[in-house]
Short mmCIF file of C-alpha atoms in Angstrom, two decimals:
data_model
loop_
_atom_site.label_atom_id
_atom_site.label_comp_id
_atom_site.label_asym_id
_atom_site.label_seq_id
_atom_site.Cartn_x
_atom_site.Cartn_y
_atom_site.Cartn_z
CA MET A 1 129.90 -49.83 76.97
CA SER A 2 132.53 -48.72 74.49
CA SER A 3 131.39 -45.64 71.99
CA GLY A 4 130.79 -46.78 68.27
CA GLN A 5 130.02 -49.92 66.95
CA LEU A 6 130.83 -53.28 69.19
CA LYS A 7 133.00 -55.75 67.76
CA ALA A 8 131.96 -59.10 66.38
CA ALA A 9 133.89 -62.96 67.55
CA GLY A 10 133.24 -66.19 66.28
CA MET A 11 131.03 -65.24 63.12
CA PHE A 12 132.16 -67.89 61.18
CA ARG A 13 131.37 -68.00 57.66
CA GLU A 14 130.44 -71.58 58.28
CA PHE A 15 127.68 -70.35 60.21
CA GLY A 16 126.37 -67.86 57.46
CA PRO A 17 126.93 -64.33 56.40
CA VAL A 18 127.01 -61.40 58.09
CA ARG A 19 127.42 -57.71 57.53
CA SER A 20 130.88 -56.76 58.33
CA ALA A 21 133.70 -55.10 56.30
CA GLU A 22 136.46 -57.82 57.56
CA PRO A 23 135.79 -61.07 55.70
CA GLN A 24 134.85 -63.75 57.75
CA GLU A 25 137.08 -66.66 58.94
CA SER A 26 136.45 -70.26 58.74
CA ILE A 27 136.22 -72.03 61.90
CA PHE A 28 138.39 -74.90 60.84
CA ASP A 29 141.29 -72.30 60.58
CA SER A 30 140.40 -70.28 63.73
CA VAL A 31 142.00 -73.32 65.93
CA ALA A 32 144.71 -73.24 68.55
CA GLU A 33 147.09 -76.19 69.27
CA GLU A 34 146.79 -76.19 72.89
CA GLU A 35 143.89 -75.12 75.27
CA LEU A 36 143.38 -71.77 76.69
CA PRO A 37 145.60 -72.12 80.30
CA ASP A 38 142.05 -70.43 81.47
CA LEU A 39 139.87 -72.30 79.81
CA THR A 40 136.99 -72.49 82.39
CA GLN A 41 137.12 -69.00 83.18
CA VAL A 42 136.70 -67.74 79.34
CA VAL A 43 133.96 -70.10 78.66
CA SER A 44 132.07 -68.88 81.59
CA TYR A 45 132.77 -65.34 80.75
CA LEU A 46 131.17 -66.47 77.08
CA ASN A 47 128.00 -68.37 78.63
CA SER A 48 127.57 -65.16 80.97
CA GLY A 49 126.79 -62.52 78.10
CA HIS A 50 123.67 -60.41 77.93
CA VAL A 51 121.22 -62.51 75.21
CA LEU A 52 120.25 -60.25 72.80
CA ILE A 53 119.03 -62.15 70.15
CA ASP A 54 117.44 -65.87 71.58
CA VAL A 55 117.40 -68.26 69.00
CA MET A 56 116.02 -71.87 69.77
CA ASP A 57 117.78 -73.96 67.13
CA VAL A 58 119.81 -77.34 66.89
CA ALA A 59 122.84 -77.59 64.78
CA ASN A 60 125.35 -79.88 63.75
CA ASP A 61 128.86 -79.61 65.23
CA ALA A 62 130.84 -78.16 62.58
CA PHE A 63 133.47 -80.33 63.35
CA ASP A 64 131.74 -83.53 64.41
CA SER A 65 127.97 -83.88 62.64
CA THR A 66 127.85 -87.00 65.28
CA ARG A 67 127.34 -84.05 67.78
CA GLN A 68 124.63 -81.28 68.25
CA VAL A 69 124.54 -77.54 69.58
CA MET A 70 121.75 -76.33 71.24
CA ASN A 71 120.35 -72.70 70.71
CA GLY A 72 123.72 -71.86 68.77
CA SER A 73 122.48 -69.00 66.95
CA THR A 74 121.49 -67.18 70.03
CA VAL A 75 123.65 -63.78 69.71
CA VAL A 76 125.01 -62.53 73.57
CA THR A 77 127.01 -59.57 74.48
CA ASP A 78 129.33 -58.02 77.19
CA GLY A 79 128.58 -54.31 75.64
CA ASP A 80 131.55 -54.39 73.90
CA TRP A 81 132.02 -57.79 71.80
CA LEU A 82 129.02 -59.93 69.88
CA TRP A 83 129.05 -63.65 69.69
CA ARG A 84 126.90 -66.55 69.39
CA LYS A 85 126.42 -69.00 72.25
CA ASP A 86 127.91 -71.86 70.73
CA LEU A 87 131.46 -69.70 70.65
CA ALA A 88 131.80 -71.08 74.23
CA TYR A 89 131.25 -74.68 73.13
CA TYR A 90 133.30 -74.39 70.35
CA VAL A 91 136.29 -72.89 72.51
CA ARG A 92 135.74 -75.25 75.39
CA ARG A 93 135.41 -78.34 73.06
CA HIS A 94 137.75 -77.60 69.97
CA ARG A 95 140.03 -75.09 71.16
CA VAL A 96 138.64 -72.43 68.83
CA THR A 97 140.55 -69.29 69.12
CA LEU A 98 139.28 -65.71 70.08
CA PRO A 99 140.54 -62.23 68.90
CA GLU A 100 143.41 -61.52 70.82
CA ASP A 101 141.84 -58.09 72.11
CA PHE A 102 138.74 -59.66 73.21
CA LEU A 103 140.70 -62.56 75.06
CA ASP A 104 142.38 -59.65 76.81
CA LEU A 105 139.54 -57.86 77.72
CA ILE A 106 137.69 -60.62 79.15
CA ARG A 107 140.99 -61.18 81.49
CA GLU A 108 141.08 -57.58 82.37
CA ARG A 109 137.74 -57.89 83.97
CA ASP A 110 138.56 -60.66 85.84
CA TYR A 111 136.10 -63.08 83.80
CA VAL A 112 133.36 -61.03 84.78
CA VAL A 113 130.43 -59.77 82.40
CA PRO A 114 129.64 -55.98 83.48
CA ALA A 115 126.15 -55.08 84.08
CA ARG A 116 124.79 -53.63 81.39
CA GLY A 117 121.17 -51.80 81.49
CA VAL A 118 118.19 -51.65 79.16
CA PRO A 119 119.29 -48.19 77.09
CA GLU A 120 122.74 -50.10 76.20
CA LEU A 121 121.47 -53.69 75.68
CA THR A 122 118.88 -52.11 73.36
CA ALA A 123 121.52 -50.31 71.36
CA CYS A 124 123.24 -53.58 71.34
CA SER A 125 120.31 -55.48 69.90
CA ARG A 126 119.76 -53.05 67.20
CA GLN A 127 123.47 -53.27 66.05
CA ALA A 128 123.15 -57.25 66.51
CA ARG A 129 120.00 -57.30 64.42
CA ASP A 130 121.95 -55.14 61.73
CA LEU A 131 125.03 -57.51 61.68
CA MET A 132 122.82 -60.93 61.82
CA PHE A 133 120.09 -60.29 59.65
CA TRP A 134 121.60 -57.76 56.83
CA ASN A 135 119.07 -59.62 54.27
CA SER A 136 115.97 -58.21 55.77
#
């Protein structure tokens, strides 16, 4: 795990506020013109993150209210980045972009989320809780 604060990806303002020094982007401003050339591997990586905060929910797709996303608010990590579980869905279905440094890291790791121990994941969990539940 990198030292310091975890970086967050896909924490768009449409999904609710988070505690961050950076302003939250809109998901609608984060759509690529073309599909990633390694889309399947990137989505697999996003789906393989370690679950930190497991949320049972159903939400309407932000782009298509006739579709729903299950458990999208679940927060996962690779030990360096945090993201919501539905980010994989949005990357696959709507070409939502990832930060370049996150995408570079995914590719450097050959699309494999590294194993993390309980102490590391506990520390990540605290950071995720502080980011996601800042009103509590």
